[in-house]
Coordinates of C-alpha atoms in Angstrom, one line a residue:
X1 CA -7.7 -3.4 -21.9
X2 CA -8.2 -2.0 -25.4
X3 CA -10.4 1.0 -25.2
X4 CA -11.1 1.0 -29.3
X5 CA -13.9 -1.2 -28.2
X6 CA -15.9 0.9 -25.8
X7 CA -15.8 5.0 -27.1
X8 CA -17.0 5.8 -23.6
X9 CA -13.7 4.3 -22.4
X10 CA -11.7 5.7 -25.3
X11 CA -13.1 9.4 -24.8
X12 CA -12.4 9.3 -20.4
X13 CA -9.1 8.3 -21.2
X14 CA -8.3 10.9 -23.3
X15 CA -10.2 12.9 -20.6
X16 CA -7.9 11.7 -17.4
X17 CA -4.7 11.9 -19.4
X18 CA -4.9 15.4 -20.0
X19 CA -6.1 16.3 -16.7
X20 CA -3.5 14.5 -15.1
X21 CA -0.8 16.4 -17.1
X22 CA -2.2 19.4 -16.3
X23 CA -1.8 18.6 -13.0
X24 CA 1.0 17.1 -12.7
X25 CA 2.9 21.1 -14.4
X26 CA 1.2 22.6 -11.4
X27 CA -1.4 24.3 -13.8
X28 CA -4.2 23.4 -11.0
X29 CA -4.7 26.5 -8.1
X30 CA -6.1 25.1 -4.8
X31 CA -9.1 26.6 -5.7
X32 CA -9.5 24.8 -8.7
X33 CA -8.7 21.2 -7.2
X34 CA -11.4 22.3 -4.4
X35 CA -14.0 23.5 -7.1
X36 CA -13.1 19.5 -8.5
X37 CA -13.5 17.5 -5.5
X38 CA -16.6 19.0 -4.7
X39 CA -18.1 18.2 -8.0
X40 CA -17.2 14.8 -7.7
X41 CA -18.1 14.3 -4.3
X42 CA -21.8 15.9 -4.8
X43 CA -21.6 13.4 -8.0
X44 CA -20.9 10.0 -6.1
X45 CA -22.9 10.7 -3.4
X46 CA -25.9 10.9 -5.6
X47 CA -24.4 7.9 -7.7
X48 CA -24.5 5.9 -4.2
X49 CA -27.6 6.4 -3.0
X50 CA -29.3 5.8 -6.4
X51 CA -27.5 2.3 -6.9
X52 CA -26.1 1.0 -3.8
X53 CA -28.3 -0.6 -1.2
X54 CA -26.1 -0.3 1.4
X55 CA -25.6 3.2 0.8
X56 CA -29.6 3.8 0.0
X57 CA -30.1 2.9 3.7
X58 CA -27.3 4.5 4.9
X59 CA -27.5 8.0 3.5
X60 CA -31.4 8.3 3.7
X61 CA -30.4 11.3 5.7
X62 CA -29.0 12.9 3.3
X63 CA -31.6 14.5 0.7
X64 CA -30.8 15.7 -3.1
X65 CA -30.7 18.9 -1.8
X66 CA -28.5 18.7 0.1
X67 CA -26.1 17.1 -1.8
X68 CA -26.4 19.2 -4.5
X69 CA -25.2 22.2 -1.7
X70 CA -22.6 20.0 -0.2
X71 CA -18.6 21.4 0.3
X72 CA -15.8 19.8 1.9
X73 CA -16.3 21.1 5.4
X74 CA -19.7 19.3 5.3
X75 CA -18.4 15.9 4.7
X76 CA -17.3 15.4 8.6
X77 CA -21.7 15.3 8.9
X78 CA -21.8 11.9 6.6
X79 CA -21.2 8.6 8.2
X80 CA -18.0 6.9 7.8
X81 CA -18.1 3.5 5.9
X82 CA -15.8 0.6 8.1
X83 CA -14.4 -2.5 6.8
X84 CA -16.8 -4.4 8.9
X85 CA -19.7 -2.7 6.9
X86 CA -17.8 -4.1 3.9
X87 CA -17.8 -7.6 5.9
X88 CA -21.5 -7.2 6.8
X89 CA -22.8 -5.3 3.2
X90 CA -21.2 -7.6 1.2
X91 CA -22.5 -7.4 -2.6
X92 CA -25.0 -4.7 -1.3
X93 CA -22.2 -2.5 -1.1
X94 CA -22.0 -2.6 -4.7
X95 CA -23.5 0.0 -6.7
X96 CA -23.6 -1.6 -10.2
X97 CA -24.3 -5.5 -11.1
X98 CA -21.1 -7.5 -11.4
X99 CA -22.3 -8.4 -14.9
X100 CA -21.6 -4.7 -15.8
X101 CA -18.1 -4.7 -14.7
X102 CA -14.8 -5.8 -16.5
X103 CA -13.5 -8.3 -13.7
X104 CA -14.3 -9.3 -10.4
X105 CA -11.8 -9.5 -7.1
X106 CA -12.1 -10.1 -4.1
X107 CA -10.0 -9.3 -0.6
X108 CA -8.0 -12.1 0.7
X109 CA -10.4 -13.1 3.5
X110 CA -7.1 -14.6 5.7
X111 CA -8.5 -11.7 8.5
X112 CA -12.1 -12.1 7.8
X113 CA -14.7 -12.7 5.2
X114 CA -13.8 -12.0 1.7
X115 CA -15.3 -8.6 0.2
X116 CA -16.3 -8.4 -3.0
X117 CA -14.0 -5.5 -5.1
X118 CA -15.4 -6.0 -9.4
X119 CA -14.3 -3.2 -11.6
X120 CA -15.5 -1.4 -14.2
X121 CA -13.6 0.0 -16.9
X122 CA -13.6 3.7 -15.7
X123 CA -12.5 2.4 -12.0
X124 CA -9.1 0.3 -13.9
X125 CA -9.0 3.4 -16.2
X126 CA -9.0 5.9 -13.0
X127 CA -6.2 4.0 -11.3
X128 CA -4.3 3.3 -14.3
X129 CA -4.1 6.7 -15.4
X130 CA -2.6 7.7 -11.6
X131 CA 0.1 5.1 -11.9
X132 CA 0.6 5.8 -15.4
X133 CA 1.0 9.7 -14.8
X134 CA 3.6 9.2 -11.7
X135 CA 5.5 6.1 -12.7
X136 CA 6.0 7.5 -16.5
X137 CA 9.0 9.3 -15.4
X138 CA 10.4 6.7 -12.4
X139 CA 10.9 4.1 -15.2
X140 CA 12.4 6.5 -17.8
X141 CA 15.6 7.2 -15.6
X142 CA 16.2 3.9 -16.4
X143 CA 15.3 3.3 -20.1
X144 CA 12.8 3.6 -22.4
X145 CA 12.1 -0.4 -23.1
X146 CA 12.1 -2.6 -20.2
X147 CA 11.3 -5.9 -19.3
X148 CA 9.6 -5.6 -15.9
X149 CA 9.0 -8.6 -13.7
X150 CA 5.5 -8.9 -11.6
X151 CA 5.9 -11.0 -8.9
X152 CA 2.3 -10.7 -7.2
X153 CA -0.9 -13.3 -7.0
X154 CA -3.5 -13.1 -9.8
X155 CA -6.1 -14.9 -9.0
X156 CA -9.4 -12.9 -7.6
X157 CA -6.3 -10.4 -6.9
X158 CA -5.4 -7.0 -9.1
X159 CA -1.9 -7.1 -8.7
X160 CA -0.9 -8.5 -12.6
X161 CA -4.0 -6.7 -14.6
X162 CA -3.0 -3.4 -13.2
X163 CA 0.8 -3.3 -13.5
X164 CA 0.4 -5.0 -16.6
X165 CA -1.7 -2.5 -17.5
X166 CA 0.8 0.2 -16.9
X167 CA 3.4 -1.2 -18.1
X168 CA 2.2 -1.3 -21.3
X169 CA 1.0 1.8 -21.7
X170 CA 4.2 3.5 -20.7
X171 CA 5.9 0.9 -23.6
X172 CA 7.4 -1.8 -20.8
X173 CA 7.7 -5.4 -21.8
X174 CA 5.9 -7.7 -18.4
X175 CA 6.4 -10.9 -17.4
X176 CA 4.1 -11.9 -14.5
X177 CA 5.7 -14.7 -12.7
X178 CA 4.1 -15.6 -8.7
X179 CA 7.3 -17.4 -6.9
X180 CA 4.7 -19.2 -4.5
X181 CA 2.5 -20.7 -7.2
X182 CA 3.9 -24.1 -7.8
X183 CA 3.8 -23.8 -11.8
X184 CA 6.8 -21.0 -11.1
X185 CA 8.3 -21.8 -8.1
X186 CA 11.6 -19.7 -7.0
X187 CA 14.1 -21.7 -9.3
X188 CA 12.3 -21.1 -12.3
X189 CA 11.5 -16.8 -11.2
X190 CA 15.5 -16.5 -10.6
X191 CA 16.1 -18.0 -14.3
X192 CA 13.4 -16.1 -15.8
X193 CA 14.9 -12.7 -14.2
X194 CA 18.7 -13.8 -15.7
X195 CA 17.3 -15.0 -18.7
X196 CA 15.1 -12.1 -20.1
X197 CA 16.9 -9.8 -18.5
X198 CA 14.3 -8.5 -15.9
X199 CA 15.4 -4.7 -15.1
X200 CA 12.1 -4.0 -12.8
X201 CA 10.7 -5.6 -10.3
X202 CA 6.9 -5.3 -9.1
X203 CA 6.6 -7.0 -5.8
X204 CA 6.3 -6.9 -1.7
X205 CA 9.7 -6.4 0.4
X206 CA 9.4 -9.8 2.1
X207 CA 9.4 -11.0 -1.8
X208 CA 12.4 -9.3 -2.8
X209 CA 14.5 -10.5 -0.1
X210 CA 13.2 -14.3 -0.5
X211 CA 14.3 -13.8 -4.0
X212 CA 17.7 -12.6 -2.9
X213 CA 18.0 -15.1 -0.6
X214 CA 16.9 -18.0 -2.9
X215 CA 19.6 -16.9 -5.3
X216 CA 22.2 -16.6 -2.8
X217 CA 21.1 -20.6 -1.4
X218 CA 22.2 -21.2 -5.6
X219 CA 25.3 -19.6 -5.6
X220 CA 24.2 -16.4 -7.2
X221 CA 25.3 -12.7 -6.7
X222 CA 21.7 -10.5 -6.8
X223 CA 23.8 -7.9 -7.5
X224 CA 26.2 -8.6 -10.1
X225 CA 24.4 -11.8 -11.7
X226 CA 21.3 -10.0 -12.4
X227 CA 20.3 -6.9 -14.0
X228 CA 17.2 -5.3 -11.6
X229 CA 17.7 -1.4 -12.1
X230 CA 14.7 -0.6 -10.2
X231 CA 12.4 -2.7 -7.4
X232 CA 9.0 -1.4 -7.2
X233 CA 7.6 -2.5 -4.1
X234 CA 3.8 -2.5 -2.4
X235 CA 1.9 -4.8 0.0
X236 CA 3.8 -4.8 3.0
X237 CA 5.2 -2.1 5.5
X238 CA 7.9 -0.3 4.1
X239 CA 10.5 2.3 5.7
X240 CA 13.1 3.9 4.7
X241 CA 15.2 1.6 6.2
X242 CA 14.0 -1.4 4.7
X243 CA 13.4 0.4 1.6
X244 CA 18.3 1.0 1.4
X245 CA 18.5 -2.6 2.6
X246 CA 16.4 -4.2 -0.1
X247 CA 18.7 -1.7 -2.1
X248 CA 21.4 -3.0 -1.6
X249 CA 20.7 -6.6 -1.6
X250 CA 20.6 -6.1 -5.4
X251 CA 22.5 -3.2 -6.1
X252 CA 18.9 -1.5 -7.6
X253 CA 16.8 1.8 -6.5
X254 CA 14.3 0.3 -4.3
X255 CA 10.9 2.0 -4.4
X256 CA 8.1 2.2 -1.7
X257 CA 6.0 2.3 -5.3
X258 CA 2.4 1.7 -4.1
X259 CA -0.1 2.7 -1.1
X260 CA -3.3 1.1 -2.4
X261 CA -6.3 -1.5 -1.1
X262 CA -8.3 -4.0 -2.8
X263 CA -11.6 -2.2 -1.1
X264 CA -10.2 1.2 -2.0
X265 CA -8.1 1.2 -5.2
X266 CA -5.3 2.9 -5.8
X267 CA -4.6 5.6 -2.6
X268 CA -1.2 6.7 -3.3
X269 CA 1.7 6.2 -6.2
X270 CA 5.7 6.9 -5.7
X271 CA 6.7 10.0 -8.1
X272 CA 10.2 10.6 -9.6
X273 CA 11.3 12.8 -6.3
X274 CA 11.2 9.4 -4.7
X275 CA 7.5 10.5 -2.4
X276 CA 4.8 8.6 -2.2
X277 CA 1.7 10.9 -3.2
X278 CA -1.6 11.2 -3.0
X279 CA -3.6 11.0 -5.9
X280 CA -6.4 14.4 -5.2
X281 CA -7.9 14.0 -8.8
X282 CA -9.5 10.5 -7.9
X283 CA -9.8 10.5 -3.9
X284 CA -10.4 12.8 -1.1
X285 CA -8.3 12.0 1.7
X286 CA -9.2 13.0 5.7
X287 CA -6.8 12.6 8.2
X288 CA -8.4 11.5 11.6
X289 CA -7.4 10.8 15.3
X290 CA -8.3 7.0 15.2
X291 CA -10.1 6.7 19.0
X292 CA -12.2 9.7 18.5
X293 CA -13.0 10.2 14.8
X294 CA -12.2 13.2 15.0
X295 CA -9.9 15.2 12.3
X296 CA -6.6 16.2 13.4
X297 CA -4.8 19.0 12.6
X298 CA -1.2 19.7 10.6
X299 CA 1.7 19.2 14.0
X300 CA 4.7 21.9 14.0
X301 CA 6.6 20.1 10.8
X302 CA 2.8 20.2 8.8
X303 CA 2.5 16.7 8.9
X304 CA -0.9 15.4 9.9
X305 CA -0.7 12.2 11.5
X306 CA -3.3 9.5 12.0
X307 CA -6.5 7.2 10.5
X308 CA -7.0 7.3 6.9
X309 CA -10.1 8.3 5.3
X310 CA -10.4 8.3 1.3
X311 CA -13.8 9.3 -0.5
X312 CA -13.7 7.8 -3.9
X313 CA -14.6 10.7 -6.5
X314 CA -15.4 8.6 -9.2
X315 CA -18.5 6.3 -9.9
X316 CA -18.6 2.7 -10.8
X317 CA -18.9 -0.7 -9.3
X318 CA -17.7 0.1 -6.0
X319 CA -17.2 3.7 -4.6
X320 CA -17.2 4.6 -1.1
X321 CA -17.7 7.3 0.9
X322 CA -15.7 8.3 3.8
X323 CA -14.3 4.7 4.2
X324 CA -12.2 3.8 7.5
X325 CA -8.9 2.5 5.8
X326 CA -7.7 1.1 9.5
X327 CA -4.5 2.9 8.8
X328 CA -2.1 5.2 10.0
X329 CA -0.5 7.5 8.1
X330 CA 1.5 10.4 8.0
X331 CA 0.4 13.2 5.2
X332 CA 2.1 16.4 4.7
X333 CA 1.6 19.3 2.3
X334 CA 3.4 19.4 -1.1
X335 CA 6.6 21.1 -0.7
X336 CA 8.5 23.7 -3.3
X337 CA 9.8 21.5 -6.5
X338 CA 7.7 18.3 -5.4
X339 CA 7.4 15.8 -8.8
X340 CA 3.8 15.8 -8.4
X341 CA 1.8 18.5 -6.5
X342 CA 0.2 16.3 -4.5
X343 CA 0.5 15.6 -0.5
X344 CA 3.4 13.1 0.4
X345 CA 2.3 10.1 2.1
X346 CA 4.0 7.8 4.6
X347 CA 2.0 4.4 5.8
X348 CA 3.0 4.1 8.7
X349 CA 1.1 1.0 9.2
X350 CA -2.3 -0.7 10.6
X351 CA -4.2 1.4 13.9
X352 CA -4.3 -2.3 15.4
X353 CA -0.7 -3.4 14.3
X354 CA 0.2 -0.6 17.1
X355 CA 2.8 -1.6 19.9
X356 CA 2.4 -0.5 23.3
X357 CA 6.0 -0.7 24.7
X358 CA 6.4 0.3 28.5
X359 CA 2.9 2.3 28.2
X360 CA 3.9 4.3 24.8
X361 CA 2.3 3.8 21.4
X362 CA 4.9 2.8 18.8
X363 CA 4.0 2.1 15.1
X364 CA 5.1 -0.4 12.7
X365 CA 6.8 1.6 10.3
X366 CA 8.7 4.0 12.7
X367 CA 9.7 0.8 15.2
X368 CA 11.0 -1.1 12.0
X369 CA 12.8 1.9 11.0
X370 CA 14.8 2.7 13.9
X371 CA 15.9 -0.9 14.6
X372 CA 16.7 -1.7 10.9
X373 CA 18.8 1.8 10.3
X374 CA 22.3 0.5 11.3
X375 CA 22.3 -3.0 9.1
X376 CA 22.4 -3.8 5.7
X377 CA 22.6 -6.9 3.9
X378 CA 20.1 -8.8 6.0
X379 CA 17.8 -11.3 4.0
X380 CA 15.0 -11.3 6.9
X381 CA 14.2 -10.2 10.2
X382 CA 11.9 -10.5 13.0
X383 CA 11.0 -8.9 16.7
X384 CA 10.0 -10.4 19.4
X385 CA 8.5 -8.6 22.2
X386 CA 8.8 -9.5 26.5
X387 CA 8.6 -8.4 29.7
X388 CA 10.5 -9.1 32.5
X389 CA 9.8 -9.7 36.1
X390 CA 9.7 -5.8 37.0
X391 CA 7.2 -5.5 34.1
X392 CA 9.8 -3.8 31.4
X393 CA 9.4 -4.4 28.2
X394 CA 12.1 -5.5 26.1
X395 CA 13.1 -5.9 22.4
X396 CA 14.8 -8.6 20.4
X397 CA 15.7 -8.5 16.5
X398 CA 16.4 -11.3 14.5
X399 CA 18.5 -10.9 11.4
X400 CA 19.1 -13.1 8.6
X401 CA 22.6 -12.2 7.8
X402 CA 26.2 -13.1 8.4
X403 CA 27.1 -11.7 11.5
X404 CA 30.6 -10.7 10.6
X405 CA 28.9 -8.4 8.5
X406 CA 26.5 -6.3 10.8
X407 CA 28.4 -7.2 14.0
X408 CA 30.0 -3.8 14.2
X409 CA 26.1 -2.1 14.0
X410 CA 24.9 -3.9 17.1
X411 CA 26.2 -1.5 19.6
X412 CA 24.6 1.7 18.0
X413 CA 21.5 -0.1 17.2
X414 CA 21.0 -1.1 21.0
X415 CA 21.8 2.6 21.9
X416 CA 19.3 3.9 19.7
X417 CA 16.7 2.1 20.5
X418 CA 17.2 2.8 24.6
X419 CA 17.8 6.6 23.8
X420 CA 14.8 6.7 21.4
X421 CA 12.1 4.3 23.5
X422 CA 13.9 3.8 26.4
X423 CA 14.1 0.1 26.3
X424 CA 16.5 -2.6 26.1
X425 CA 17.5 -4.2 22.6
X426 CA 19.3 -7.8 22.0
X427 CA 20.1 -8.8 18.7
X428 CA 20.9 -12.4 17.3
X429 CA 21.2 -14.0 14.1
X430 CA 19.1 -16.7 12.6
X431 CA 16.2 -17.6 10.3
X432 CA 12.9 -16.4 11.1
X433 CA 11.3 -19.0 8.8
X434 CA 8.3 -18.6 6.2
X435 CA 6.0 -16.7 8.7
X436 CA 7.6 -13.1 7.6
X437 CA 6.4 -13.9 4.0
X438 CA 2.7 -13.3 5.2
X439 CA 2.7 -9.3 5.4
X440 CA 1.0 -9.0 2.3
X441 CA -1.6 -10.9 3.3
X442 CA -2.5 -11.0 6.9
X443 CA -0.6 -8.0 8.5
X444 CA 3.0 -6.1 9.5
X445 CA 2.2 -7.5 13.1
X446 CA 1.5 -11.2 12.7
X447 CA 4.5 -11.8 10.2
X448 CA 7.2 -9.7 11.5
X449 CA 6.7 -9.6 15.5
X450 CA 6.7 -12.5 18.2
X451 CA 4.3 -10.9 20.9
X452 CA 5.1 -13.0 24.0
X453 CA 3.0 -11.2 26.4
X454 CA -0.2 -11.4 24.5
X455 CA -2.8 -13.9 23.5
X456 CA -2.3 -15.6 19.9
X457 CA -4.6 -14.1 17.6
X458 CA -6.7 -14.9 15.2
X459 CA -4.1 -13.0 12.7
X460 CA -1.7 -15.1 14.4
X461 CA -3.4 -17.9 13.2
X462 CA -3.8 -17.3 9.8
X463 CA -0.2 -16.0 9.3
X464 CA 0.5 -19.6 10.7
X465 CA -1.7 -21.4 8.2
X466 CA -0.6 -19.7 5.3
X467 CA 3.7 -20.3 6.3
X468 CA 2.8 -23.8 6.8
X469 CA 1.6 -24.2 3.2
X470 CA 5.0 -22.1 2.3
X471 CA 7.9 -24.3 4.0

């Protein structure tokens, strides 16, 4: 957006880009950052209950005196906000008029009802500066002009206004081309990335490997006959394991580059040390045990694991307080020499997308990661979950890939999965088909895992609805 226009704009620009360096040298003590958040937090809960009628009736509690004395050990006594309040709230939830924003999205609605997510310029200009401020030095390890690619939806969706964004302010040529739409299509994305040359890639994991796949299917080396350098990638569950097989698919760094919501904004941004961080400036981030609300506390390695919850410390169309991200996480502490010093962050993946496997708990992101550490140079997968008739459950994973190729990792995949969960793992080869593609918008669970001894859901469903419009 051009901020000439609108001096407010102009002057919190200049605001948040200093402020954000400042950070970013470690010139902020604890007690500083503290001293911020608690400004911020007093500020938008006064913000809320002034313009949002959701959050008029739902912090009537909560007096202007109180607020005024509030500090971060007294935010546990507000109410949390759920995405079912989002659901239920609808434009209520807002606190400004969507006339007074810039643009208006929206959530998918493949799950449940669409929410309504307009922004104003100081909400783009917030999140832009945090990408800005973290990517600035990810891209300039590999150039100072590049052509980046953004392979993501637009429509009633961020995705292309805010890379776009960033990308030009850090001095990036973008070309915004969306593989499903049927103006682009995959044929005409694979010639656009040859022809320009692309050297970045915004876009979700599944993405990249369809890409590699679809340029394989033409006869095409990803990674000699094209020129990625870098593949920033968001939307979907990433571990690290997925993260140096996308690698080297197309001989590029591969990035877990984004943790962020359409509800929520941007929640975390990869740094230069290769972490995904936390942005503390913008958010205030809790760390609770999802079944009792509670908050948990740092285990033996400092890493506090569990529920999100973000408090938005900036005012405009949308902020919200204490808001249930559904997800679980894995937060630790900066360390000594971090990039940023700001908390690394692992999603680890939806509370609900949670497997129970032979009466244990099991994660998205840590299941994908230890069956996906020993292969490389797979262009899908999938697991499929079943019990046999003395009630074990057992594991399959699916791989796109040549088997001549991976055959050799079989036998220390199966052994680490048995000596890590205790259960049996098969692997085969084949093609999943177009239901892994539907991560981004439904969830980890429905795309990537054939549940045999449950019910279809209504995620199920919807991941079904939207492959069928794919094949």
């Amino acid at each position: 957006m051009f901020t000439h226009y609108h001096p407010d704009s102009v002057r919190l620009t200049a605001e948040l880009h200093d402020m954000f360096d400042d950070f970013s040298r470690g010139n902020w003590s604890a007690d500083s950052l503290e001293s911020h958040q608690v400004l911020r937090i007093r500020e938008v809960l006064s913000y809320v209950r002034t313009h949002s009628p959701f959050y008029r009736e739902r912090l009537a509690g909560l007096t202007e005196q109180t607020i005024a004395g509030l500090r971060l050990d007294d935010l546990p006594r507000v109410p949390f906000t759920t995405k079912d309040d989002l659901r239920t709230a609808q434009f209520d939830m807002l606190s400004l008029p969507v006339s007074e924003a810039w643009v208006f999205y929206e959530t998918t609605g493949t799950t449940g009802v669409p929410t309504p997510c307009p922004r104003t310029e100081s909400d783009s200009i917030h999140n832009n500066t945090v990408l800005t401020s973290y990517y600035r030095d990810v891209f300039a390890a590999h150039g100072e002009k590049l052509v980046i690619g953004i392979s993501g939806p637009s429509e009633l969706h961020a995705t292309g206004d805010t890379f776009g964004d960033v990308c030009r302010d850090l001095g990036h040529a973008v070309a915004k081309m969306w593989p499903h739409s049927p103006v682009i299509g995959f044929d005409r994305a694979l010639e656009v990335m040859r022809l320009l040359p692309v050297n970045g890639l915004f876009c979700t994991p599944g993405m990249a490997m369809r890409l590699a796949e679809k340029a394989t299917e033409a006869g095409l080396d990803p990674r000699t006959d094209f020129s990625l350098d870098v593949l920033m990638m968001t939307g979907e569950l990433m571990s690290p394991s997925l993260l140096a097989n996308i690698g080297s698919l197309w001989g590029a760094e591969a990035r877990n580059a984004l943790y962020a919501s359409q509800e929520a904004s941007v929640l975390a941004a990869v740094t230069s040390d290769g972490a995904l961080r936390t942005a503390p400036l913008i958010n205030h981030y809790e760390v609770i045990d999802p079944d009792t609300g509670q908050a948990v506390r740092p285990d033996a390695d400092g890493a506090r694991h569990g529920e999100l919850v973000v408090t938005n410390l900036y005012t405009g169309a949308k902020p919200l307080i204490r808001y249930r991200t559904g997800d679980l996480v894995r937060m630790t502490d900066p360390e000594p020499g971090a990039a940023v010093p700001a908390p690394r962050l692992e999603a680890l993946g939806r509370v609900r997308d949670r497997l129970d496997l032979n009466g244990r708990l099991v994660n998205g992101y840590d299941l994908e990661n230890l069956l996906l550490r020993r292969f490389h140079g797979y262009q899908d997968y999938q697991i499929t979950v079943t019990r046999d008739d003395s009630g074990q459950d057992l594991l399959a994973l699916t791989l796109k890939a040549d088997p001549a190729h991976v055959r050799d990792d079989v036998e220390q995949a199966v052994e680490d999965c048995r000596e890590v969960l205790g259960i049996p793992l098969t692997v085969g080869f084949g093609t999943p088909g177009p239901i892994t593609s539907t991560g981004a918008m439904v969830s980890w669970k429905a795309a990537r895992v054939v549940d045999l001894r449950a019910r279809v859901s209504t995620e199920n469903r919807s991941a079904e609805r939207i492959a069928a419009t794919r094949t």
